[in-house]
XYZ file of C-alpha atoms in Angstrom:
783
model
C 8.169 -4.135 -26.881
C 7.286 -1.311 -28.446
C 4.870 0.485 -25.736
C 4.787 3.968 -27.914
C 2.882 2.179 -30.675
C 0.696 0.085 -28.660
C -0.925 3.618 -27.077
C -0.909 5.027 -30.939
C -2.801 2.034 -32.172
C -5.277 2.030 -29.095
C -5.628 6.239 -29.785
C -6.340 5.233 -33.485
C -9.115 2.877 -32.902
C -10.946 5.134 -30.134
C -10.500 7.365 -32.670
C -12.425 5.247 -34.789
C -14.955 4.060 -33.260
C -15.942 7.911 -31.567
C -16.441 8.794 -35.269
C -13.386 10.696 -35.536
C -13.883 10.955 -39.271
C -12.076 14.073 -40.385
C -8.885 13.443 -42.568
C -6.701 15.923 -40.694
C -7.982 14.487 -37.581
C -6.858 10.985 -38.431
C -3.582 12.649 -39.983
C -2.619 14.092 -36.256
C -3.206 10.805 -35.205
C -0.974 8.854 -37.124
C 1.624 11.401 -37.213
C 1.686 13.039 -33.727
C 3.015 9.610 -32.084
C 2.781 9.620 -28.323
C 5.723 9.941 -26.719
C 5.232 9.188 -22.857
C 5.900 5.641 -21.355
C 3.603 4.171 -19.073
C 5.988 4.889 -16.088
C 6.201 8.454 -17.216
C 2.604 8.769 -16.264
C 3.243 8.174 -12.514
C 4.261 10.908 -9.884
C 5.477 9.108 -7.045
C 5.004 12.964 -5.253
C 1.120 12.059 -5.529
C -0.269 12.138 -1.354
C 3.317 14.108 -0.373
C 1.961 17.558 0.626
C 0.925 15.796 3.838
C 1.822 16.772 7.510
C 0.613 15.024 11.327
C -2.473 17.121 11.372
C -4.074 16.738 7.467
C -3.205 13.802 5.150
C -3.231 14.052 1.415
C -1.600 10.454 1.324
C 1.514 10.610 3.924
C 3.470 9.414 1.250
C 7.510 10.028 0.435
C 8.503 9.295 -3.248
C 9.636 5.467 -3.461
C 12.557 5.007 -5.663
C 12.203 1.654 -6.125
C 11.709 -1.399 -7.615
C 8.418 -3.441 -7.190
C 8.446 -4.854 -4.233
C 11.996 -3.639 -3.881
C 13.899 -4.675 -0.609
C 15.426 -1.265 -0.334
C 13.832 2.313 -1.062
C 15.515 5.832 -1.932
C 13.918 8.926 -1.491
C 15.025 12.523 -0.624
C 15.220 13.845 2.782
C 13.805 17.045 3.594
C 13.151 16.270 7.179
C 15.166 15.603 10.148
C 16.356 12.105 10.765
C 13.710 10.109 12.346
C 10.762 12.120 11.600
C 8.472 9.703 10.104
C 7.135 12.846 7.400
C 10.459 12.675 5.717
C 9.888 14.471 2.673
C 7.214 17.143 2.746
C 6.739 18.620 -0.477
C 6.422 22.326 0.868
C 9.911 22.290 2.570
C 12.635 23.448 0.655
C 15.655 22.021 1.639
C 17.385 18.525 1.009
C 19.530 17.103 3.642
C 20.576 13.650 2.058
C 18.987 10.835 -0.155
C 18.049 8.280 1.900
C 17.677 4.507 2.081
C 14.303 3.991 3.598
C 12.398 1.125 4.485
C 9.405 2.917 6.290
C 6.174 1.476 5.383
C 4.202 4.334 7.067
C 5.077 7.691 8.755
C 3.309 6.444 11.817
C 5.336 3.055 12.155
C 8.171 5.094 10.769
C 11.663 3.920 9.643
C 14.500 1.665 9.722
C 17.509 0.564 8.806
C 18.478 3.545 7.228
C 21.486 5.586 5.967
C 21.857 8.552 3.863
C 23.958 10.213 0.935
C 24.781 13.639 0.491
C 26.682 15.885 -1.732
C 29.059 19.327 -0.250
C 30.956 21.148 -2.268
C 33.523 24.157 -1.095
C 33.721 24.464 2.739
C 32.561 21.231 4.531
C 29.329 20.939 6.120
C 28.289 17.450 7.491
C 26.046 18.260 10.390
C 22.626 17.649 9.475
C 21.099 21.190 9.714
C 23.890 22.751 8.480
C 24.540 20.515 5.134
C 21.245 20.562 4.079
C 20.747 22.663 0.984
C 17.953 24.694 -0.645
C 15.922 23.084 -4.115
C 13.059 23.809 -6.147
C 10.536 21.397 -7.150
C 11.106 23.051 -10.513
C 14.813 21.521 -10.905
C 13.371 18.007 -9.512
C 12.728 15.034 -11.661
C 10.973 12.437 -9.589
C 10.063 8.891 -11.175
C 9.815 5.488 -9.820
C 12.774 4.385 -11.537
C 14.746 8.010 -10.852
C 15.423 11.076 -8.622
C 17.412 13.700 -9.595
C 17.381 17.053 -8.169
C 19.952 20.674 -7.929
C 21.526 21.216 -4.823
C 21.418 24.880 -5.481
C 24.060 25.799 -2.344
C 26.647 23.212 -3.902
C 26.139 23.779 -7.923
C 25.684 20.135 -7.216
C 23.051 17.613 -9.266
C 22.600 14.392 -7.410
C 20.790 11.373 -9.135
C 19.638 7.778 -8.273
C 18.464 5.003 -10.031
C 17.609 1.731 -7.919
C 17.565 -2.291 -8.289
C 15.996 -4.406 -5.900
C 18.857 -4.329 -2.875
C 21.123 -1.684 -4.327
C 20.685 1.385 -6.297
C 23.449 3.991 -8.414
C 23.806 7.478 -7.565
C 25.277 10.005 -10.024
C 26.480 13.230 -8.568
C 27.566 16.025 -10.923
C 29.675 18.620 -9.435
C 31.024 22.129 -10.364
C 34.910 22.630 -10.217
C 35.595 23.006 -6.309
C 36.522 21.039 -3.522
C 33.699 18.377 -3.212
C 32.802 15.496 -0.656
C 30.193 13.011 -0.443
C 29.044 12.169 2.957
C 27.445 8.847 4.203
C 25.347 9.511 7.401
C 24.853 5.930 9.140
C 22.094 7.263 11.478
C 21.456 6.790 15.025
C 20.750 4.186 17.835
C 23.805 2.541 16.793
C 26.969 2.437 13.938
C 29.536 1.708 11.978
C 31.674 3.089 8.954
C 34.974 2.114 7.959
C 36.575 3.753 4.412
C 38.595 1.715 2.535
C 40.795 4.099 0.225
C 42.279 1.554 -1.795
C 39.502 -0.072 -2.615
C 37.274 3.275 -3.126
C 34.662 1.588 -0.478
C 32.880 2.725 2.174
C 31.575 -0.072 4.411
C 29.689 -0.303 7.500
C 26.097 -0.894 9.223
C 23.455 0.797 10.415
C 20.976 -0.160 13.644
C 18.014 2.267 13.634
C 14.587 1.008 14.178
C 11.183 1.740 15.576
C 10.596 -1.628 17.281
C 9.743 -4.663 15.756
C 13.482 -6.008 15.705
C 15.984 -8.767 17.733
C 18.944 -7.965 19.694
C 21.661 -8.529 16.511
C 19.618 -6.372 14.214
C 21.856 -4.749 11.703
C 21.852 -3.413 8.008
C 25.178 -3.618 6.405
C 26.193 -1.607 3.850
C 28.668 -0.800 0.591
C 29.367 1.790 -0.972
C 31.688 1.668 -4.105
C 33.030 5.231 -6.075
C 34.585 5.531 -9.423
C 37.204 8.037 -7.836
C 39.907 7.751 -5.740
C 39.234 9.775 -2.176
C 42.155 12.668 -1.587
C 40.488 13.399 2.063
C 38.600 10.829 4.198
C 37.099 11.948 7.743
C 34.909 10.562 9.839
C 32.491 11.875 12.450
C 31.629 10.254 15.748
C 28.606 10.819 18.127
C 27.256 14.338 19.072
C 28.639 15.189 15.613
C 32.393 14.959 16.515
C 34.503 15.355 13.129
C 37.519 13.013 13.511
C 39.437 14.319 10.542
C 41.864 12.135 8.573
C 40.428 9.170 10.027
C 39.155 5.713 8.451
C 36.743 4.183 10.731
C 34.256 5.240 13.670
C 31.735 3.600 15.657
C 28.802 4.747 18.159
C 25.507 5.921 18.595
C 25.761 8.234 15.698
C 28.634 8.149 13.107
C 29.461 8.856 9.247
C 32.177 9.033 6.699
C 33.185 11.837 5.017
C 35.353 11.614 1.334
C 36.314 14.142 -0.474
C 38.021 15.150 -3.944
C 38.796 18.308 -6.439
C 36.388 18.297 -9.130
C 36.512 20.224 -12.367
C 33.349 21.924 -13.554
C 30.382 19.131 -14.918
C 32.468 16.192 -13.559
C 30.400 13.211 -12.360
C 31.458 10.860 -9.891
C 29.411 7.386 -9.404
C 28.716 5.515 -6.191
C 27.471 2.203 -6.365
C 25.419 1.168 -2.967
C 24.016 -2.118 -2.056
C 23.245 -3.432 1.532
C 21.939 -6.673 3.281
C 20.101 -7.764 6.812
C 22.525 -10.764 6.432
C 26.206 -9.798 6.317
C 28.686 -7.827 5.125
C 29.570 -9.925 2.414
C 26.003 -10.655 1.577
C 26.030 -6.907 1.028
C 28.861 -6.885 -1.055
C 27.414 -10.009 -2.985
C 24.100 -8.215 -3.546
C 26.299 -4.748 -5.093
C 28.155 -7.386 -7.571
C 25.135 -9.109 -8.383
C 22.620 -6.807 -9.315
C 25.334 -4.104 -10.411
C 28.456 -5.573 -10.940
C 30.164 -3.237 -13.991
C 26.909 -2.042 -15.385
C 26.623 1.795 -16.199
C 24.299 3.998 -14.500
C 22.520 4.257 -17.965
C 22.103 0.670 -17.828
C 20.883 0.451 -14.306
C 18.701 3.549 -15.336
C 17.252 1.663 -18.313
C 16.590 -1.503 -16.596
C 14.682 -0.223 -14.069
C 12.557 1.772 -16.088
C 11.691 -1.571 -18.287
C 10.695 -3.265 -14.886
C 8.314 -0.507 -14.303
C 7.201 -0.705 -17.726
C 6.507 -4.060 -17.467
C 4.508 -4.267 -14.355
C 2.653 -0.977 -15.595
C 1.764 -3.053 -18.758
C -0.535 -5.323 -17.014
C -3.235 -3.099 -17.144
C -3.692 -0.979 -20.242
C -5.960 2.054 -20.049
C -7.234 4.337 -23.339
C -9.420 7.111 -22.536
C -9.228 11.118 -23.427
C -8.756 12.122 -20.055
C -4.706 12.371 -19.468
C -5.248 13.586 -15.763
C -7.506 10.205 -15.116
C -4.487 8.153 -16.713
C -1.853 9.924 -14.347
C -3.749 9.299 -11.542
C -4.405 5.641 -12.622
C -0.964 5.029 -13.232
C 0.292 6.975 -10.131
C -2.174 4.896 -8.157
C -1.104 1.516 -9.876
C 2.923 2.155 -8.739
C 1.751 2.656 -5.274
C 0.039 -0.769 -5.205
C 3.372 -2.361 -6.340
C 5.563 -1.249 -3.538
C 4.946 -3.137 -0.379
C 4.793 -5.693 0.970
C 8.227 -5.462 0.891
C 10.864 -8.469 -0.169
C 13.057 -8.920 3.032
C 14.828 -12.174 1.121
C 17.768 -12.416 -0.437
C 20.179 -14.725 -2.726
C 23.779 -16.363 -1.146
C 26.433 -17.257 -3.366
C 24.621 -21.029 -4.200
C 21.580 -18.337 -5.269
C 19.742 -20.122 -2.536
C 16.702 -17.585 -1.484
C 17.608 -16.906 2.237
C 16.150 -14.222 4.794
C 17.242 -12.357 8.044
C 14.552 -13.187 10.253
C 13.264 -10.167 12.054
C 11.558 -12.412 14.305
C 14.204 -14.863 15.874
C 17.499 -12.924 14.478
C 18.746 -16.390 12.537
C 19.748 -16.691 8.603
C 17.214 -18.937 7.320
C 15.967 -20.529 4.497
C 13.248 -19.317 2.099
C 10.896 -16.272 1.517
C 10.147 -13.407 4.300
C 8.222 -10.170 3.227
C 7.430 -7.547 5.399
C 6.007 -3.748 5.675
C 2.256 -4.294 5.590
C -0.255 -3.665 7.752
C -3.297 -5.952 6.921
C -6.015 -4.023 8.600
C -5.342 -1.993 5.529
C -4.192 -4.264 2.563
C -6.757 -7.223 2.890
C -9.273 -5.026 1.299
C -8.471 -4.798 -2.060
C -4.462 -5.025 -2.336
C -4.269 -8.531 -1.631
C -7.164 -9.037 -3.949
C -5.599 -6.993 -6.748
C -2.463 -9.465 -6.329
C -4.488 -12.509 -6.422
C -5.849 -11.341 -10.129
C -2.912 -10.018 -11.500
C 0.115 -11.261 -9.624
C -1.361 -15.140 -8.000
C 2.396 -16.276 -8.168
C 3.565 -13.634 -6.364
C 1.195 -13.822 -3.910
C 1.931 -17.458 -3.367
C 5.802 -16.505 -2.200
C 3.972 -13.823 -0.079
C 2.210 -16.232 1.428
C 4.951 -18.630 1.486
C 6.879 -15.808 3.750
C 3.638 -15.940 5.902
C 4.257 -19.645 6.619
C 7.556 -18.645 7.806
C 6.667 -15.932 9.949
C 4.604 -18.561 11.623
C 7.143 -20.972 12.029
C 9.756 -18.576 13.450
C 7.497 -16.314 15.941
C 4.720 -18.803 16.475
C 2.366 -16.292 14.843
C 0.965 -14.861 11.819
C 1.905 -10.774 11.246
C -0.958 -8.426 11.166
C 1.511 -5.775 10.924
C 4.812 -6.280 10.327
C 8.058 -3.663 10.352
C 10.003 -5.752 9.774
C 8.913 -7.959 12.658
C 5.484 -7.830 14.383
C 4.363 -4.152 15.655
C 1.851 -3.237 18.196
C -0.371 -1.516 15.588
C -4.027 -1.833 14.591
C -6.283 -4.383 15.169
C -8.101 -7.464 13.724
C -7.119 -10.496 12.260
C -6.854 -10.117 9.238
C -3.976 -12.255 8.032
C -7.433 -15.135 7.808
C -8.704 -13.509 4.794
C -5.711 -12.608 3.023
C -4.759 -16.646 3.462
C -8.078 -17.651 2.554
C -8.890 -15.258 -0.375
C -5.234 -16.528 -1.918
C -6.119 -20.478 -1.447
C -9.973 -20.148 -2.056
C -8.958 -18.135 -5.746
C -6.342 -20.962 -6.615
C -3.140 -19.846 -5.609
C -0.442 -22.470 -5.399
C 0.085 -22.142 -1.656
C 3.139 -24.056 0.085
C 1.872 -24.783 3.539
C -1.440 -24.875 3.447
C -2.493 -26.822 6.482
C 0.185 -24.852 8.447
C -1.210 -21.544 7.497
C -4.739 -23.132 8.754
C -3.251 -24.163 11.209
C -1.898 -20.358 12.162
C -5.134 -19.007 11.370
C -7.085 -21.349 14.031
C -4.441 -20.360 16.551
C -5.005 -16.628 16.097
C -9.041 -17.249 16.342
C -8.288 -19.298 19.344
C -5.834 -18.765 21.619
C -5.356 -16.111 24.327
C -2.121 -17.563 26.090
C 1.545 -16.859 24.926
C 1.099 -13.884 22.459
C 4.438 -12.584 22.022
C 5.359 -9.108 24.147
C 7.435 -6.011 23.236
C 8.949 -4.244 26.014
C 7.007 -6.338 28.506
C 3.464 -5.074 26.861
C 1.284 -7.449 24.597
C 1.450 -7.123 21.055
C -2.318 -6.435 20.274
C -1.758 -6.461 16.763
C -0.958 -10.611 16.935
C -3.646 -12.998 17.815
C -6.901 -11.621 18.976
C -7.200 -9.212 21.941
C -10.429 -10.633 23.850
C -10.649 -13.324 22.445
C -11.707 -15.623 25.054
C -14.850 -13.130 25.515
C -15.543 -13.147 22.157
C -15.513 -17.104 21.917
C -17.492 -17.323 25.413
C -20.013 -14.308 24.800
C -19.915 -13.555 21.253
C -18.903 -10.082 21.085
C -15.560 -8.824 22.949
C -17.358 -6.455 25.565
C -17.502 -3.080 25.698
C -16.802 -3.042 29.777
C -13.884 -4.695 30.290
C -11.196 -2.570 29.617
C -10.657 -3.454 26.062
C -10.787 -0.797 23.820
C -12.408 -0.798 20.245
C -14.311 -3.670 21.077
C -16.806 -3.588 18.161
C -14.817 -3.105 15.729
C -12.727 -6.579 16.863
C -16.117 -8.134 17.262
C -16.720 -7.138 13.517
C -13.740 -7.560 12.306
C -13.213 -11.295 13.745
C -16.391 -12.283 12.657
C -15.625 -11.589 9.059
C -12.202 -13.468 9.334
C -14.014 -16.719 10.836
C -16.297 -16.604 7.741
C -13.181 -16.651 5.750
C -11.382 -19.605 7.897
C -14.796 -21.449 7.606
C -14.632 -21.222 3.766
C -10.705 -22.418 3.714
C -11.884 -25.425 6.268
C -14.694 -26.391 3.779
C -12.786 -26.184 0.675
C -10.054 -28.318 2.482
C -13.002 -31.159 3.495
C -12.906 -30.417 7.096
C -16.670 -29.938 7.883
C -16.708 -29.570 11.737
C -14.333 -26.843 11.667
C -16.011 -25.034 8.757
C -19.265 -25.783 10.813
C -18.086 -23.752 13.936
C -16.622 -21.110 12.409
C -19.678 -20.373 10.015
C -21.462 -20.452 13.297
C -18.961 -17.528 14.587
C -18.922 -15.602 11.546
C -22.742 -14.713 12.947
C -21.614 -12.879 15.664
C -22.019 -9.718 14.183
C -25.687 -9.655 15.122
C -24.823 -9.548 18.570
C -24.156 -5.597 17.972
C -26.618 -4.706 16.163
C -29.105 -2.441 18.041
C -32.236 -2.358 16.518
C -33.409 0.679 18.278
C -30.747 2.920 16.369
C -30.243 0.344 13.508
C -26.679 0.623 14.137
C -23.605 -1.190 15.657
C -22.899 -0.534 19.513
C -20.477 -1.525 22.156
C -22.159 -3.881 24.335
C -21.454 -4.766 27.747
C -20.621 -8.027 29.577
C -23.998 -8.283 31.000
C -25.831 -8.296 27.395
C -26.766 -4.298 28.236
C -25.800 -1.982 25.071
C -23.023 0.886 26.352
C -24.867 3.814 27.164
C -25.041 6.852 26.340
C -24.324 5.855 22.722
C -23.170 8.670 19.990
C -23.291 7.353 16.904
C -21.067 10.111 15.848
C -18.252 9.000 18.296
C -14.974 8.417 16.662
C -12.674 5.417 18.547
C -14.156 3.941 21.832
C -15.927 1.352 20.721
C -14.424 1.216 17.352
C -11.097 2.117 15.082
C -10.561 5.411 13.498
C -14.048 5.890 12.969
C -17.514 5.846 14.281
C -20.705 3.392 14.500
C -21.727 5.293 11.151
C -18.321 3.635 9.462
C -18.385 -0.133 11.038
C -22.002 -0.603 10.906
C -20.909 -1.753 7.290
C -18.233 -4.222 8.189
C -20.197 -7.522 7.652
C -18.702 -7.884 4.547
C -19.882 -11.582 4.098
C -23.399 -11.097 4.997
C -24.627 -8.004 3.874
C -28.486 -9.796 3.571
C -27.968 -10.355 6.766
C -27.325 -6.616 7.982
C -30.014 -5.945 5.173
C -32.528 -7.946 7.388
C -31.566 -6.707 11.049
C -32.555 -3.005 9.576
C -35.772 -4.256 8.635
C -35.455 -4.930 4.669
C -33.804 -3.294 1.586
C -35.500 0.278 1.718
C -34.540 0.425 5.399
C -31.032 -0.372 4.274
C -30.977 1.996 1.608
C -32.159 4.815 3.604
C -29.933 3.865 6.169
C -26.257 3.926 3.505
C -28.308 7.426 2.105
C -28.125 9.275 5.680
C -24.416 8.864 5.699
C -24.013 10.866 2.736
C -26.848 13.425 3.656
C -26.001 14.804 6.675
C -23.288 17.080 7.631
C -20.164 15.752 8.686
C -20.797 16.488 12.179
C -18.314 14.031 14.727
C -17.308 13.324 18.085
C -14.136 13.649 19.343
C -14.203 13.386 23.082
C -12.163 9.679 23.064
C -9.410 11.225 21.626
C -9.313 14.657 22.849
C -8.347 16.360 19.996
C -9.542 16.111 16.295
C -7.256 13.577 14.702
C -6.536 13.717 10.842
C -8.879 11.046 9.880
C -12.093 13.289 11.416
C -10.151 16.505 9.778
C -10.088 14.417 6.289
C -13.887 13.095 6.593
C -15.191 16.609 7.077
C -13.618 18.769 4.551
C -14.482 16.296 1.640
C -17.992 17.448 1.280
C -19.831 13.923 1.468
C -21.353 13.922 4.846
C -19.966 12.012 7.162
C -18.456 9.340 4.350
C -14.844 8.712 5.570
C -12.871 7.969 2.341
C -9.707 8.743 4.025
C -9.919 6.088 6.052
C -10.382 1.941 5.158
C -13.023 1.119 7.274
C -15.679 2.366 4.824
C -14.195 2.251 1.754
C -16.525 -0.929 0.610
C -19.613 1.011 1.621
C -20.546 2.698 -1.739
C -20.689 -0.876 -3.145
C -23.189 -1.593 -1.108
C -26.324 -0.222 -3.025
C -25.906 -2.888 -5.096
C -27.098 -5.648 -2.449
C -30.322 -3.642 -1.949
C -30.824 -3.475 -5.844
C -30.125 0.364 -6.066
C -26.989 0.118 -8.389
C -27.220 3.382 -9.396
C -26.771 4.928 -6.393
C -23.137 3.108 -6.327
C -22.539 4.587 -9.811
C -23.273 7.866 -8.902
C -21.036 8.082 -6.181
C -18.414 5.697 -7.322
C -17.592 8.442 -9.850
C -17.709 11.125 -7.020
C -15.138 9.728 -5.245
C -12.955 8.589 -8.284
C -12.919 12.007 -9.961
C -12.970 14.706 -7.016
C -11.079 12.873 -4.066
C -8.452 11.792 -6.278
C -5.430 13.002 -8.528
C -1.835 12.933 -9.654
C -0.746 15.831 -7.184
C 1.170 16.238 -4.219
C -2.446 16.310 -2.392
C -3.800 13.746 -4.289
C -4.970 11.494 -1.579
C -7.900 12.379 1.058
C -6.120 10.276 3.880
C -3.490 7.951 4.550
C -2.480 6.160 1.403
C -1.810 2.919 3.669
C 0.788 0.745 1.884
C -1.189 0.509 -1.211
C -5.019 0.062 -0.141
C -6.309 3.367 -0.683
C -4.571 3.278 -4.590
C -5.697 -0.509 -4.599
C -9.552 1.007 -4.087
C -8.898 3.719 -6.934
C -7.265 1.301 -9.469
C -9.816 -1.460 -9.134
C -13.118 1.219 -8.958
C -11.390 2.950 -12.139
C -11.770 -0.850 -13.711
C -15.258 -0.724 -12.886
C -15.805 -3.206 -9.983
C -14.356 -4.136 -6.387
C -13.616 -6.866 -4.093
C -16.454 -6.093 -1.181
C -15.487 -9.511 0.083
C -12.271 -11.292 -0.096
C -12.838 -14.979 0.501
C -15.692 -14.839 -2.220
C -15.055 -15.625 -5.869
C -16.837 -11.856 -7.066
C -16.039 -8.560 -7.582
C -19.169 -5.899 -7.043
C -19.670 -3.649 -10.073
C -19.175 0.116 -9.864
C -18.852 2.208 -12.492
C -15.569 2.479 -14.757
C -13.906 5.289 -15.310
C -12.092 5.132 -18.682
C -13.643 4.052 -22.302
C -11.273 0.730 -22.476
C -9.112 -0.914 -20.199
C -7.211 -4.306 -20.617
C -6.229 -6.606 -17.736
C -3.407 -8.652 -19.163
C -3.287 -11.586 -16.881
C -0.946 -13.912 -15.600
C -2.411 -17.102 -17.173
C -1.921 -15.232 -20.658
C -5.560 -14.576 -21.062
C -6.614 -10.627 -21.305
C -9.978 -9.228 -19.814
C -11.277 -6.396 -21.800
C -13.577 -4.012 -20.294
C -14.972 -1.208 -22.921
C -17.114 1.959 -22.056
C -16.679 4.055 -25.030
C -20.115 6.392 -24.145
C -18.108 6.861 -21.212
C -18.334 10.430 -20.157
C -18.397 13.055 -17.256
C -21.967 12.829 -17.355
C -22.346 9.245 -18.452
C -21.248 7.352 -15.662
C -24.807 5.534 -14.802
C -25.051 1.744 -16.307
C -27.713 1.771 -18.620
C -27.004 -2.202 -19.712
C -24.046 -4.536 -19.663
C -22.743 -7.455 -21.597
C -20.291 -10.025 -20.771
C -18.801 -11.699 -23.849
C -21.561 -10.423 -26.223
C -24.571 -11.923 -23.714
C -26.452 -9.464 -21.822
C -25.449 -9.658 -18.514
C -27.872 -8.058 -15.207
C -26.307 -9.193 -12.239
C -24.429 -6.424 -9.844
C -21.471 -8.362 -9.747
C -18.547 -10.119 -11.584
C -17.043 -13.534 -11.433
C -13.594 -14.032 -10.357
C -13.693 -17.113 -12.790
C -14.518 -14.929 -15.428
C -11.980 -12.446 -15.386
C -9.451 -15.492 -15.172
C -11.035 -16.922 -18.512
C -10.850 -13.720 -20.006
C -13.219 -11.865 -22.035
C -14.999 -8.876 -23.097
C -17.579 -6.698 -20.414
C -19.256 -4.278 -22.438
C -20.685 -1.214 -20.480
C -23.382 0.833 -21.883
C -23.435 3.804 -20.285
C -25.507 6.846 -19.721
C -26.055 10.197 -18.533
C -29.914 8.527 -16.565
C -29.875 5.844 -14.541
C -31.491 2.750 -15.256
C -33.194 2.195 -11.997
C -34.305 -1.337 -13.201
C -30.703 -2.952 -14.048
C -29.763 -5.868 -11.816
C -33.066 -6.168 -9.889
C -33.663 -9.864 -9.711
C -33.111 -11.677 -6.790
C -30.005 -13.364 -8.035
C -28.664 -10.335 -9.563
C -26.970 -9.114 -6.188
C -23.580 -10.080 -4.758
C -22.917 -12.984 -2.442
C -24.318 -12.737 0.929
C -23.593 -15.951 3.799
C -27.772 -15.875 4.284
C -28.326 -15.893 0.619
C -26.172 -18.386 -0.279
C -24.733 -20.288 2.666
C -22.453 -23.372 1.566
C -23.943 -25.069 5.109
C -26.617 -23.802 7.695
C -24.772 -22.011 9.998
């Protein structure tokens, strides 16, 4: 693979198209070959300048392979803090193995390594060392920082289930500490094997009683000192093992200036023997440099699936930084046993079982764009993820909605349905189609026997209020079920995806039943205000009603945000509002009003509200997921130019490859996937439908290398900061007037040419059939 030559060729071709005719310019293009690999455009620090009060991503630098079982990250915060790495902090406490999908969900199975020199300091606060971002290298495949208090550099490069550390010490008494963290841990030092083994049990919920993360660390230098510590940081000198609530191990040696100590580390959820097997298989006798090169090449291979070309380097950096985030979750939670069979520890029943398992994902976020991205670019991978969902159902009796590592009580909805249906309808090879449909129907019909967590129903499993919903056509406002209107809208869309899947499988009776239920969104539309509104059990609307009130009937948003959650029947929503002009006016009003809000339900201004308030886009709250598709809805009202201008504003104003580069929670790749799709020029408004809605491409050229061997090329050569409107469009050389793109047209490969302009073409995509899918326009059966 010669990526530099690929980029060079693309730039030369682009220069030719743009009439860069001077011989001096041509000579410069030919001689100054770009030296940047795609992975080097990625900034894993994007989004790390965040806090509880204001999220600029709520991310941490994940040093990992795509979908890896283990990530590694520097710790600037205390053990147990969900904001493990804060960009504005200036001390490092250790390099942690992490499985955290979100600060709100927090971590599990974490432990850390840290280096100190001179006088031994092992307690968390005391051992922390000053560091600077100026002496920090942060790439997906490599982290390096200088621990100023110890004149020591620490580096790590990952595999899927292991990692290679390199410590470069001064001439001093040097130590490496392994902190096995709280909530139950064990360490054992084996000097004759230069090893530390043990386990950690820390978690934030969603684990069986027998949950362990077994680890092994192999050193390339003999130990001169061996200590451990026990509970309450009690140092046990000259000991080899310890066990308790929170224990750790210390090994020490005399080092010369510049001496390197290497540590190979791996872990397993299955057994100590499996941890050793993971280490031997994934690192073995390889050098640090060999693992570094392999990790870098792994990322390069994945990032090369989409090649973007432009003269705006900042946009390229942001694109690949977002693509990196899309490729991190869900996490592989399976391993390969001695016979090379795929096995997993079940976070649902505590058994070791055959087959795939994935975790650390909230489908309320990721059904919107992450999984549609997988169906477009990674169908084989998504097939294994779906197989993992089937295993979750077999092992727990329910599909997951938020898993970390097992079922977690977080968020609402029934969003496993659109994820499964979209994969099936897009031709992903599903092993267990019938059992997955059975699980989807169970979620949509069964209230009894939902699993318990500490005696409480896990609200993210199954459907809260399902009996009300199926009887009345909505979840009532006045029966003690919070976020009832949001639940109703999300259930209705999920019902549509169940209907689509059942229909394709030939079950017309089931399809008809769920198509009818998918129209339940109409029950919450208030024609007097033209907004969705909570409704009481007796059929009256909730009162008083303030469409600016966050929470209450809605989830992390207000009526202005959730009214548009009719993904499957936007035309039906248009009809309820009184026609396309009224619909367009209602969309406009969200952007045109000031960022007013009512936070009384929460009693304080949650970070999602603050992020909306400060973005200067009215009440549009791009930093949270419910409204991220909204801009694309202008297409349904034949006002595509408004989609184009607003998409470009969000792409260029609300994202950047910087520590404050997001405008809200990144959330398992979803906010990044919005960027990746939108920068390409289209977006999957309705997973479960074979269409993408067209926006405004950001780059002059993008090429998607598809898994089937085809390439889909997107050209917008006149694209610029001012030329973001579509003047005309051609697909494979033929004029194209539709404001949507077929999934099949992308998969077949081809060329999509955008003719971009600085002036809106208000006559483009004006035909009745030019608008994207709506159930009421193209319904397969009569609901």
